[in-house]
mmCIF file of C-alpha atoms in Angstrom:
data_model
loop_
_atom_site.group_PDB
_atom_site.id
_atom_site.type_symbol
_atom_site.label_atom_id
_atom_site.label_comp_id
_atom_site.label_asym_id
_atom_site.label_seq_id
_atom_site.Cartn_x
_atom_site.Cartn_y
_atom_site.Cartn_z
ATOM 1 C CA UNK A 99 -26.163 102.949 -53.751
ATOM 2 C CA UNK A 100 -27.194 106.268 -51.256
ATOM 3 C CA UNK A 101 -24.891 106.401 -48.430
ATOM 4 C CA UNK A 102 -26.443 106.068 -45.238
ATOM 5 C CA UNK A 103 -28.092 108.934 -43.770
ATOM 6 C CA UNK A 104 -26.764 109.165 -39.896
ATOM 7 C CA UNK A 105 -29.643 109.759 -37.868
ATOM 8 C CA UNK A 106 -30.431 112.108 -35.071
ATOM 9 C CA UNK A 107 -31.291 109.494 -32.561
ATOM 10 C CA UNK A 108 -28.071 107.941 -32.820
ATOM 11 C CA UNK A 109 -25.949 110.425 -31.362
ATOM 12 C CA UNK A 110 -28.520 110.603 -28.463
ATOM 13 C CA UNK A 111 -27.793 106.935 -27.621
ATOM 14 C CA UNK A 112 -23.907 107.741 -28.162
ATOM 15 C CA UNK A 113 -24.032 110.686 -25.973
ATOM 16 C CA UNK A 114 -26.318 109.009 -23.322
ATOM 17 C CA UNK A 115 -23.886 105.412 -22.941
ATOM 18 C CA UNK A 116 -21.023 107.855 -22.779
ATOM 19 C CA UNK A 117 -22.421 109.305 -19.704
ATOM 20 C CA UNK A 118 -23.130 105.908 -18.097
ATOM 21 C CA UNK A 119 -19.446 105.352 -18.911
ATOM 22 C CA UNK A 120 -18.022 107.959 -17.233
ATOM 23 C CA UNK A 121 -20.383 107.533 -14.271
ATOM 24 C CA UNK A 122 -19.305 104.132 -13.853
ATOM 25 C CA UNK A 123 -15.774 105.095 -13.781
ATOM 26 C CA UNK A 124 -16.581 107.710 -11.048
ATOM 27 C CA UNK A 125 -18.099 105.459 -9.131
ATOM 28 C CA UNK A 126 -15.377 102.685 -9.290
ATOM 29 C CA UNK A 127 -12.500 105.340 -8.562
ATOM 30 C CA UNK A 128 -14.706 106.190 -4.976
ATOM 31 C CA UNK A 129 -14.773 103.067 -4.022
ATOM 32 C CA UNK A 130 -11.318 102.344 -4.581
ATOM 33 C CA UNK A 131 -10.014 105.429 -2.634
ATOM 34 C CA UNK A 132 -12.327 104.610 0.438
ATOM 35 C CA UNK A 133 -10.877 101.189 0.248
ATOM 36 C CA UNK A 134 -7.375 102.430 0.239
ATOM 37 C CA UNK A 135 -8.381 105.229 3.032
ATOM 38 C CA UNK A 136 -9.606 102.318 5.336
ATOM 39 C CA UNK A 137 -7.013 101.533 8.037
ATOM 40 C CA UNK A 138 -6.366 97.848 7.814
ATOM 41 C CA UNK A 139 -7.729 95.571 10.626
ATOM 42 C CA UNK A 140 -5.455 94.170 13.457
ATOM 43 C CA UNK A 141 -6.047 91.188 15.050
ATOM 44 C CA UNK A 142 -5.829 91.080 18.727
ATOM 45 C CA UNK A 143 -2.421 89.904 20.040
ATOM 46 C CA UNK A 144 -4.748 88.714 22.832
ATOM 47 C CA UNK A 145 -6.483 86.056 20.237
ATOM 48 C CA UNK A 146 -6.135 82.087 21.260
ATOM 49 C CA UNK A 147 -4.099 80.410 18.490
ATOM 50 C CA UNK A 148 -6.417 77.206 17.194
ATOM 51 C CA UNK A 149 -5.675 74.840 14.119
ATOM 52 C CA UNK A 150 -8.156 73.787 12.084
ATOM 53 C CA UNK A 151 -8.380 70.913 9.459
ATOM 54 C CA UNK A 152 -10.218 70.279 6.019
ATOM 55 C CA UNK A 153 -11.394 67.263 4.192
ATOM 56 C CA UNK A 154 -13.637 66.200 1.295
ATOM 57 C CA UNK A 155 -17.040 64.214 2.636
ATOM 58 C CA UNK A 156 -16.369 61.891 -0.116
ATOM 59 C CA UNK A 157 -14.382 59.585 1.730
ATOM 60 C CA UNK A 158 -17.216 57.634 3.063
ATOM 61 C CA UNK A 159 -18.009 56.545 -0.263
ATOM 62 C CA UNK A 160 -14.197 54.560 0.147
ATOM 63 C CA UNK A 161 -15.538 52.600 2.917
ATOM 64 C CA UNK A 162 -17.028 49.393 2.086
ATOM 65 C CA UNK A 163 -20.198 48.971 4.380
ATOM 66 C CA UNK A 164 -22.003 51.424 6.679
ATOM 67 C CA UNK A 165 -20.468 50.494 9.610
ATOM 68 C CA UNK A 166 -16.765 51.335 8.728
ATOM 69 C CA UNK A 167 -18.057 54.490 6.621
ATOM 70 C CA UNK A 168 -19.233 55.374 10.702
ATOM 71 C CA UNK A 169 -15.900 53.615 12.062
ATOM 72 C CA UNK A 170 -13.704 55.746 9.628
ATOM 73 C CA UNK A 171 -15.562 59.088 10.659
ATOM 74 C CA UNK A 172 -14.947 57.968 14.428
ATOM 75 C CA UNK A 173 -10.986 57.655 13.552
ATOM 76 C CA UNK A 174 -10.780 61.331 12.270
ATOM 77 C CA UNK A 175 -12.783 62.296 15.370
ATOM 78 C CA UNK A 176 -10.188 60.425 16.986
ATOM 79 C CA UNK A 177 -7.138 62.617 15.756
ATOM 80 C CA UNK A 178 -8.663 65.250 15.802
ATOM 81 C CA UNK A 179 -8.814 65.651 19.229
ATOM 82 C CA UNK A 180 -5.747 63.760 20.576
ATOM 83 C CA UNK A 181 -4.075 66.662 18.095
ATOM 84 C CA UNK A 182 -6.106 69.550 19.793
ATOM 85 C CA UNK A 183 -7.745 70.317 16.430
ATOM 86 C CA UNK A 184 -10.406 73.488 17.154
ATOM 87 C CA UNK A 185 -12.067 73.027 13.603
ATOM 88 C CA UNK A 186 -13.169 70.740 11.304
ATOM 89 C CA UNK A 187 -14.126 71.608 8.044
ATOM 90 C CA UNK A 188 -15.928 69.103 5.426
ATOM 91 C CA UNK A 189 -15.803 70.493 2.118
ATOM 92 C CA UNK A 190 -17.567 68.837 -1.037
ATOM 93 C CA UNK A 191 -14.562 68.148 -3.712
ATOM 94 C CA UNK A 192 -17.105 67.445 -6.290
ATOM 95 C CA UNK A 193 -18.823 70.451 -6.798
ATOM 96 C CA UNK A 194 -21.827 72.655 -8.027
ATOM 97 C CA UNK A 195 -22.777 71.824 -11.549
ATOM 98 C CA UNK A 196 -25.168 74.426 -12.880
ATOM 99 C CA UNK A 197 -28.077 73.110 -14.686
ATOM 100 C CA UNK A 198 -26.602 69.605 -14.223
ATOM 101 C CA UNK A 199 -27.916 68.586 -10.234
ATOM 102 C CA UNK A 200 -27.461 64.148 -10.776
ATOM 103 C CA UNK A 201 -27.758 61.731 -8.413
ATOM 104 C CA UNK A 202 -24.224 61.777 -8.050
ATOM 105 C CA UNK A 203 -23.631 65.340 -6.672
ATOM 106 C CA UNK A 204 -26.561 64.921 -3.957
ATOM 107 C CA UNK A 205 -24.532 61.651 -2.673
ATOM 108 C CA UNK A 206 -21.422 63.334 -2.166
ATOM 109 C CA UNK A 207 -23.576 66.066 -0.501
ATOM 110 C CA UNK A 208 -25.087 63.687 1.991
ATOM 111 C CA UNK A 209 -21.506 61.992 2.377
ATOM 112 C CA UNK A 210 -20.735 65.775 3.792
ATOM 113 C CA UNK A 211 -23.784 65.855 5.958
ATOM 114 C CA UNK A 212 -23.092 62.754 7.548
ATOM 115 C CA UNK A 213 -19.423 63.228 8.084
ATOM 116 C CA UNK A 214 -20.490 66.167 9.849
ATOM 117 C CA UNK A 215 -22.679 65.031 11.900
ATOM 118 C CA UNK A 216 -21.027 62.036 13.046
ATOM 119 C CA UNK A 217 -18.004 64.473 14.134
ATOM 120 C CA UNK A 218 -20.499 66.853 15.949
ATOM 121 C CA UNK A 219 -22.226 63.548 17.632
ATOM 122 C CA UNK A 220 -19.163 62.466 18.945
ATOM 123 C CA UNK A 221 -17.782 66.450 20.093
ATOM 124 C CA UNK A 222 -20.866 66.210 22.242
ATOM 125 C CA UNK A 223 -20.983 65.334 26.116
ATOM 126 C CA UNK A 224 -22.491 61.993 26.697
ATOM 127 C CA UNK A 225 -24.994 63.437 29.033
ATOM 128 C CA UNK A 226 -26.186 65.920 26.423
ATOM 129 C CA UNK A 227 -26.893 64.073 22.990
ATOM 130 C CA UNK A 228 -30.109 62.697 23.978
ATOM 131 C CA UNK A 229 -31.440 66.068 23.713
ATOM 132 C CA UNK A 230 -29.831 67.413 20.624
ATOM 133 C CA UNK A 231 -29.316 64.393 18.500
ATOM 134 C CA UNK A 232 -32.471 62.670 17.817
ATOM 135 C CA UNK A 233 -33.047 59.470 16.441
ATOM 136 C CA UNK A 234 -31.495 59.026 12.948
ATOM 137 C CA UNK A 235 -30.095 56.765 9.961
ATOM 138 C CA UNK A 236 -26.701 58.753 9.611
ATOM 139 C CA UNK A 237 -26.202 57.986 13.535
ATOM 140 C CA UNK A 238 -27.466 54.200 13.021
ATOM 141 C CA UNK A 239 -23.508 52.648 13.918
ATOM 142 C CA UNK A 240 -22.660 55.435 16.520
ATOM 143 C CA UNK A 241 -22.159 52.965 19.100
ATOM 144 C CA UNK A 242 -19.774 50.994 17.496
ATOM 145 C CA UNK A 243 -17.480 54.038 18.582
ATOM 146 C CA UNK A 244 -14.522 54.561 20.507
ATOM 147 C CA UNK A 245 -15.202 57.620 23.199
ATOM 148 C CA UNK A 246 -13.649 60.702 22.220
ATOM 149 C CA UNK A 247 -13.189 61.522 26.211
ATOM 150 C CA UNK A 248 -12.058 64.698 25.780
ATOM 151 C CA UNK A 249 -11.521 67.296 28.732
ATOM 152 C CA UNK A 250 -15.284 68.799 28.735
ATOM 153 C CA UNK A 251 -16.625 65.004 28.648
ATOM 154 C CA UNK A 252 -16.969 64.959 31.872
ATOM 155 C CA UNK A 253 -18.282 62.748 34.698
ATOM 156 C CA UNK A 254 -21.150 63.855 37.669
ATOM 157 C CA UNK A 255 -18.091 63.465 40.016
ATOM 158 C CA UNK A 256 -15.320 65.909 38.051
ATOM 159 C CA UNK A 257 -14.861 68.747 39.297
ATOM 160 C CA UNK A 258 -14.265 71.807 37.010
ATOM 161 C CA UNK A 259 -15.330 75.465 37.055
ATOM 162 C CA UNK A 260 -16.686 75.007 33.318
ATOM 163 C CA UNK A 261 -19.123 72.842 32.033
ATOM 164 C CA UNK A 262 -20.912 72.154 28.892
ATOM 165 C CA UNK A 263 -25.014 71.804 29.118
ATOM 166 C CA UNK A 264 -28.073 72.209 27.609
ATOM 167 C CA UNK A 265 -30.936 74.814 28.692
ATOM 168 C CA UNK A 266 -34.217 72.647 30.196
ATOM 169 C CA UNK A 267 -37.857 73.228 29.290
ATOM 170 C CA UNK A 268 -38.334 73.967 33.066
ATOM 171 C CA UNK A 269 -39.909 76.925 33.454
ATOM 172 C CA UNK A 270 -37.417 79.814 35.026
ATOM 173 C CA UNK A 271 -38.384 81.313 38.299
ATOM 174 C CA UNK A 272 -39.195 84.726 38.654
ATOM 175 C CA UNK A 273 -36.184 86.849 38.297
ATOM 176 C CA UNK A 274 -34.347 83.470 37.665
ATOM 177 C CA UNK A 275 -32.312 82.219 34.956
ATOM 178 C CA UNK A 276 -32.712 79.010 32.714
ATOM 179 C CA UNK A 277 -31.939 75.717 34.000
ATOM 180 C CA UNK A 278 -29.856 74.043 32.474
ATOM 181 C CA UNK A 279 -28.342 69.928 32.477
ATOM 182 C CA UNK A 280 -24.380 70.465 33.181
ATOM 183 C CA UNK A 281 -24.777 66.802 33.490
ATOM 184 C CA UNK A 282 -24.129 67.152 37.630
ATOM 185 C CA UNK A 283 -26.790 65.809 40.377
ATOM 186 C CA UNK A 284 -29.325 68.278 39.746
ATOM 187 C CA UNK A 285 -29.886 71.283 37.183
ATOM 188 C CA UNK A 286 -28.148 74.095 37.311
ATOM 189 C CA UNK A 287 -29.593 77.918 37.263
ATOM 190 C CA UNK A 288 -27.697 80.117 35.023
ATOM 191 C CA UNK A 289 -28.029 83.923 34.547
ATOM 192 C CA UNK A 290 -29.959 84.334 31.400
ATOM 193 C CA UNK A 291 -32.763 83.423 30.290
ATOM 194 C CA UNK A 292 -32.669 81.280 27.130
ATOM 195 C CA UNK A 293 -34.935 79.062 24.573
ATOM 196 C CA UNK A 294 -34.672 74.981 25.733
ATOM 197 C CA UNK A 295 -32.393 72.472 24.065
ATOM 198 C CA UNK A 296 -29.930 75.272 23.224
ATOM 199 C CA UNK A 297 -26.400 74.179 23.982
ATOM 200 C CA UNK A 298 -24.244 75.996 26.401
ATOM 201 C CA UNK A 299 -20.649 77.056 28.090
ATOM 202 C CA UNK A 300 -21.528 77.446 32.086
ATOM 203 C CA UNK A 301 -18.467 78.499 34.293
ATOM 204 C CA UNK A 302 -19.911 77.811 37.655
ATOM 205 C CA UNK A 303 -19.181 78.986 40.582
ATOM 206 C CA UNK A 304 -17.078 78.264 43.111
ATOM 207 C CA UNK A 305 -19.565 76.222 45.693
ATOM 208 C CA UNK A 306 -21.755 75.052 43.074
ATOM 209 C CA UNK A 307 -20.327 71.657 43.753
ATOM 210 C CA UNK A 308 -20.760 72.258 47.292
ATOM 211 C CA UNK A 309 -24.388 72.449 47.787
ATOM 212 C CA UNK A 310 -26.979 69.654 47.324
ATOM 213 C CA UNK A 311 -29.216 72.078 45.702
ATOM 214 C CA UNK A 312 -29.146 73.619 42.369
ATOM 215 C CA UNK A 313 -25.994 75.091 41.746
ATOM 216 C CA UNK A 314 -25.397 78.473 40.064
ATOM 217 C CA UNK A 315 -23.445 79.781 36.514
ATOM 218 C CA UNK A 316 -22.751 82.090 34.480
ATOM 219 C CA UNK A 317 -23.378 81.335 30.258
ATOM 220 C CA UNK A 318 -19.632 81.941 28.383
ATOM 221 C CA UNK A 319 -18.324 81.818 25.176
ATOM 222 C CA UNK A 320 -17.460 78.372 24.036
ATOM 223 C CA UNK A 321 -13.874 79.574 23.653
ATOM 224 C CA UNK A 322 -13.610 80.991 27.148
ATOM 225 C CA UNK A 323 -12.655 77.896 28.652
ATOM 226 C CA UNK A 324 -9.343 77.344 26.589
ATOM 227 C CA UNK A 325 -8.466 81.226 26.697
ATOM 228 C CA UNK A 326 -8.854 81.289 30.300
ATOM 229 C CA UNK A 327 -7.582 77.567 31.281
ATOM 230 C CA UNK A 328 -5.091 76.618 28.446
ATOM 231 C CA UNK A 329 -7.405 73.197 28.638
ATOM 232 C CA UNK A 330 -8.559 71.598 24.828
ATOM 233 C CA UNK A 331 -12.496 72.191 24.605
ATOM 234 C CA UNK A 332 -13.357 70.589 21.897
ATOM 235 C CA UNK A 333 -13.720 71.494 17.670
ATOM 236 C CA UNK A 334 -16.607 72.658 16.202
ATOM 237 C CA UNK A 335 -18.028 71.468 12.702
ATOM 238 C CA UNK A 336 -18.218 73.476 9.480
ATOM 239 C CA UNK A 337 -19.231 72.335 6.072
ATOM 240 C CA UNK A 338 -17.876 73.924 2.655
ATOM 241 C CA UNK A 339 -19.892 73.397 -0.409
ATOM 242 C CA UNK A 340 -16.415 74.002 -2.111
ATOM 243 C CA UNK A 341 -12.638 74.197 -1.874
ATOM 244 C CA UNK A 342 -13.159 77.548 -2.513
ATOM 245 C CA UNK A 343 -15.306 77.526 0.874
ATOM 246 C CA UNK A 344 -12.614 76.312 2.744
ATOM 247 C CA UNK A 345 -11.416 79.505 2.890
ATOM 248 C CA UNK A 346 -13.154 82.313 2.241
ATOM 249 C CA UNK A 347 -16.696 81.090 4.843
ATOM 250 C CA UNK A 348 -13.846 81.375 7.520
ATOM 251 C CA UNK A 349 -14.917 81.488 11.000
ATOM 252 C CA UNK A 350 -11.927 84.393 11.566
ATOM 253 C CA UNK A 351 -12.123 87.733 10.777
ATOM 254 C CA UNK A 352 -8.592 87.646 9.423
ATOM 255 C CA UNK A 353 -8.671 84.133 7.592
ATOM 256 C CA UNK A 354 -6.002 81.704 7.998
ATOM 257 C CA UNK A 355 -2.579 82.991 8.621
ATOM 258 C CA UNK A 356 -0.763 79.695 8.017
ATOM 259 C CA UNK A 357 -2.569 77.208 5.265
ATOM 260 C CA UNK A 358 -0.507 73.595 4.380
ATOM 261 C CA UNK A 359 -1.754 71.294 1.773
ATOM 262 C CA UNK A 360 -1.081 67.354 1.580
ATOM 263 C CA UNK A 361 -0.551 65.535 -1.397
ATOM 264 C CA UNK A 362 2.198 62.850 -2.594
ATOM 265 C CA UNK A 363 3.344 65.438 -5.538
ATOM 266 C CA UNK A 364 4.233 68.046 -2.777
ATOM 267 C CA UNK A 365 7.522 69.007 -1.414
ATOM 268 C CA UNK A 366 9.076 66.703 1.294
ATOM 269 C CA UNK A 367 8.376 67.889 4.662
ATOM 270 C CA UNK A 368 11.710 67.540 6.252
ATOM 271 C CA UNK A 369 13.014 69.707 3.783
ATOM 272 C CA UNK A 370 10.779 72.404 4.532
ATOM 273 C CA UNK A 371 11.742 75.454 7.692
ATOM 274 C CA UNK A 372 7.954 75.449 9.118
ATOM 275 C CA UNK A 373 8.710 76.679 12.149
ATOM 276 C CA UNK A 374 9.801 79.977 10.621
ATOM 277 C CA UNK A 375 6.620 81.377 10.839
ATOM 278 C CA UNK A 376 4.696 81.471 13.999
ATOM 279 C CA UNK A 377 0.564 81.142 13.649
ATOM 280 C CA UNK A 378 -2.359 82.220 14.983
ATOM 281 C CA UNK A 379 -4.905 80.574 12.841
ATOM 282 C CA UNK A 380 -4.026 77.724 11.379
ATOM 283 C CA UNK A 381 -5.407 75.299 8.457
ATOM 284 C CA UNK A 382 -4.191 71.942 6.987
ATOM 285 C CA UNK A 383 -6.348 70.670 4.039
ATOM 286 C CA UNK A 384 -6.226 67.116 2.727
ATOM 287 C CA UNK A 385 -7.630 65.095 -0.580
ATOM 288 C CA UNK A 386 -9.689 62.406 -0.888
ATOM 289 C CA UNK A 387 -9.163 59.985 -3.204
ATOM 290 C CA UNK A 388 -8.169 61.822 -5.930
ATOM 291 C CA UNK A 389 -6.461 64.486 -4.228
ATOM 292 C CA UNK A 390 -7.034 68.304 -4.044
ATOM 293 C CA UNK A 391 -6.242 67.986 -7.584
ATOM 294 C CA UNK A 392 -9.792 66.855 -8.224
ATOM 295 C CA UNK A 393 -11.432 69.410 -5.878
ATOM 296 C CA UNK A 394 -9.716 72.495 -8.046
ATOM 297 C CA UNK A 395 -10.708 71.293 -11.076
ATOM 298 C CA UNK A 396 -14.555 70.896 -9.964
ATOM 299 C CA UNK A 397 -14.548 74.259 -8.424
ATOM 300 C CA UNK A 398 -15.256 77.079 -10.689
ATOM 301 C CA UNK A 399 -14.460 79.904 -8.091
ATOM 302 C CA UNK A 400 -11.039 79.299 -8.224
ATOM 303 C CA UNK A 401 -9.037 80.522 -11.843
ATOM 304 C CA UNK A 402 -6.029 78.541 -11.171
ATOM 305 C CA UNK A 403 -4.227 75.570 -12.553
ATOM 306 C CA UNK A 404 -1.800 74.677 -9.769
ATOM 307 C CA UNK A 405 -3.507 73.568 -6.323
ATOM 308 C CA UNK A 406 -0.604 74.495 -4.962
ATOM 309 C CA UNK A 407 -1.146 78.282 -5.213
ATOM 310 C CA UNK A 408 -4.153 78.116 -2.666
ATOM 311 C CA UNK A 409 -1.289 77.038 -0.045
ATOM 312 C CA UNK A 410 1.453 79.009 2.010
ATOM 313 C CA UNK A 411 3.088 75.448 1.472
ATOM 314 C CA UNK A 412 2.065 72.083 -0.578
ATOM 315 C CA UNK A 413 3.852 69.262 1.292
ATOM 316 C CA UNK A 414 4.323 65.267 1.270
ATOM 317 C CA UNK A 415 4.237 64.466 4.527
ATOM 318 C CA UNK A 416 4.727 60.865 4.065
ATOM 319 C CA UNK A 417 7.860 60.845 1.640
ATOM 320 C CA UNK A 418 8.942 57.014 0.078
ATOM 321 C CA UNK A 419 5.863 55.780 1.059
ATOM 322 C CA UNK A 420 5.505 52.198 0.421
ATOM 323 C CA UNK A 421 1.758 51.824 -0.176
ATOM 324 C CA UNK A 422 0.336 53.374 -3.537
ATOM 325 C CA UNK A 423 -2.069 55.415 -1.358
ATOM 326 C CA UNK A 424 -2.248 57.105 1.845
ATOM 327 C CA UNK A 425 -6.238 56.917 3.064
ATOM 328 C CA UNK A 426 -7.393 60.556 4.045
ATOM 329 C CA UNK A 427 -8.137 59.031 7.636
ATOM 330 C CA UNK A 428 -4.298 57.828 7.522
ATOM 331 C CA UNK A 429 -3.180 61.002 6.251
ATOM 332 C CA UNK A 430 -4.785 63.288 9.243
ATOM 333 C CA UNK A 431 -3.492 61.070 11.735
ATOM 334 C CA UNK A 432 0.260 60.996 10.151
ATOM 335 C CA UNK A 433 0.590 64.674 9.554
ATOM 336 C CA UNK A 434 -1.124 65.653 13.070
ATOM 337 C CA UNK A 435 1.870 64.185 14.422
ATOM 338 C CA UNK A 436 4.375 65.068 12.230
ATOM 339 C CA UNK A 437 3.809 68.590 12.521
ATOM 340 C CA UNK A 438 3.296 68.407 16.570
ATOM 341 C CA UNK A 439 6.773 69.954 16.713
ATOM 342 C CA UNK A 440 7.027 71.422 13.617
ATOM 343 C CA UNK A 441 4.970 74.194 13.337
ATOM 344 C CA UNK A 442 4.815 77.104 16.466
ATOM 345 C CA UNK A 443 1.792 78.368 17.583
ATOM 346 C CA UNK A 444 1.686 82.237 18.124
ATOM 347 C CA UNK A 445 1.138 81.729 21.884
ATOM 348 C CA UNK A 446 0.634 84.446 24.368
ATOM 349 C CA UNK A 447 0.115 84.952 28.215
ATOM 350 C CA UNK A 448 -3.652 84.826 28.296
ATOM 351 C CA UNK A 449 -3.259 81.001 29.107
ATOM 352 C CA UNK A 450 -0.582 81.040 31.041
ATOM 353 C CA UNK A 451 -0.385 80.435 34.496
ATOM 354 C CA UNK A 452 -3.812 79.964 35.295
ATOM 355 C CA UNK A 453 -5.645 77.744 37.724
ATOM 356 C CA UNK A 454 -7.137 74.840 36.006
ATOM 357 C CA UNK A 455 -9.714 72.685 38.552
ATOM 358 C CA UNK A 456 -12.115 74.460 41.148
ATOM 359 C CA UNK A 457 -9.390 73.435 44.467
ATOM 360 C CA UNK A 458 -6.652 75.816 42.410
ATOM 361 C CA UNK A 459 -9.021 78.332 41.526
ATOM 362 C CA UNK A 460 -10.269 78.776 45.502
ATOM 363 C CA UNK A 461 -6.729 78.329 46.660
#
């Protein structure tokens, strides 16, 4: 048999992949020097230290009508702000399936959904959910509730130079601001101009609760009032289609600087120097049922075995427990105050000796 005659072509497509090679290379050693050129970014010593928690939606399905799957949400809501939590993060532990979408996965997804929206119902001023939580099923028990009465829930008769409201569909005035319901005697004019039913921080001023007339305010950043007051304003609501999510859709620029994980096959928390390391941004995730075990091994983002490797440190916070299991709603509640004195905030001055009502402020 005639060997094979090499032809001409072939070296062309040799020649013409070897280029592509090297041009790929070129372009991946750029990159990597502008990456390593690239001063690192700093985070503000200035920043307000928060804590944030994580948990899988699925834990409704362990409640055994609709009214406790709403009473359990309520008891997280519950911790979560006698604990000071800033954010609370409901992550799906049972995962994308590609090419696989069941009934199954879009029950745990609406399990997320109305964890989440329980937890923002609840967040809310009183005076404000009639305009941004219309009638639905996923609020259907809501009144079986127990009050979160937080700090911003206030009453027409507090007095405090913040407020939470929500902008009116009155029409502004010329060279006016929006109205908005700070849920006080009458509307209040702030100093922009914004679309209606769009929720609000107003820091009024000072004789706003002097007049009989529509008071005046200036629109803030939600997190104003705890940077400038010290006082707990309330979480906000994030959900994770993933573990995976958890962590890298953080709100912070930096991520979390201090991340604990809860499980009965963790270390013992008394044996463990917490306090060594002070925090900014802190996150404690917890399993549901199953554990984080489960969420790892239905998230395909993450190319580890161990769950423990996602954590700065993987603790049992409940050690010779006597009950098999530890519900998730248990869990928050028992390691929120475990850790009250355990782990050190990296606190700073900005909220430190500051006036907190409106009599301080004008004194």
């Amino acid at each position: 048999m005639a060997p094979k005659v090499k032809q001409p072509w072939e070296d062309l497509n040799y020649i013409k992949r070897k280029m592509k090679k090297q041009k790929t290379e070129a372009k991946l050693i750029k990159s990597t020097k502008q990456k390593e050129e690239k001063p690192p970014e700093k985070t503000s010593v200035a920043e307000t230290p928060t804590l944030s928690i994580a948990l899988p939606g699925s834990i409704l399905d362990n409640a055994q009508s609709p009214e406790l799957r709403t009473y359990l949400a309520g008891q997280i809501a519950r911790a979560a702000c006698i604990y000071k939590v800033d954010e609370i993060i409901v992550f799906d532990d049972y995962g994308q399936i590609e090419n696989a979408y069941t009934a199954a996965t879009d029950k745990k997804t609406k399990c997320c959904e109305q964890l989440a929206t329980i937890l923002q119902y609840l967040e809310c001023p009183q005076y404000l959910r009639k305009y941004l939580f219309p009638i639905q099923s996923s609020l259907k028990y809501a009144g079986l509730l127990n009050p979160l009465d937080a700090p911003h829930h206030m009453r027409k008769g507090d007095q405090f130079q913040f407020r939470e409201g929500v902008v009116l569909t009155i029409p502004p005035k010329p060279g006016r601001g929006s109205f908005v319901d700070a849920g006080l005697f009458k509307p209040v004019i702030v100093d922009k101009v914004l679309e209606p039913h769009f929720r609000v921080t107003v820091k009024l001023s000072p004789k706003a609760y002097e007049t009989t007339k529509n008071g005046f305010g200036t629109v803030v950043s939600p997190l104003t009032p705890k940077k400038e007051t010290g006082k707990y304003w309330g979480y906000t609501v994030r959900i994770a289609n993933s573990l995976n999510e958890v962590f890298t859709k953080s709100p912070y620029s930096n991520g979390y600087d201090l991340t604990l994980g809860t499980s009965d096959k963790g270390a013992c928390v008394d044996e463990i120097d917490l306090k060594s390391k002070s925090y900014t941004h802190g996150l404690i995730v917890f399993g549901g049922v199953q554990g984080l075990e489960y969420a790892l091994e239905n998230d395909n983002a993450l190319e580890i075995d161990d769950v423990s490797l996602l954590f700065d440190h993987y603790i049992n916070i409940c050690p010779e427990q006597a009950c098999r299991t530890i519900r998730t709603e248990e869990a928050v509640l028992i390691t929120l105050a475990e850790l009250r004195t355990k782990i050190s905030p990296n606190m700073n001055d900005s909220v430190a000796n500051i006036p907190t009502t409106m009599e301080e402020e004008s004194s």
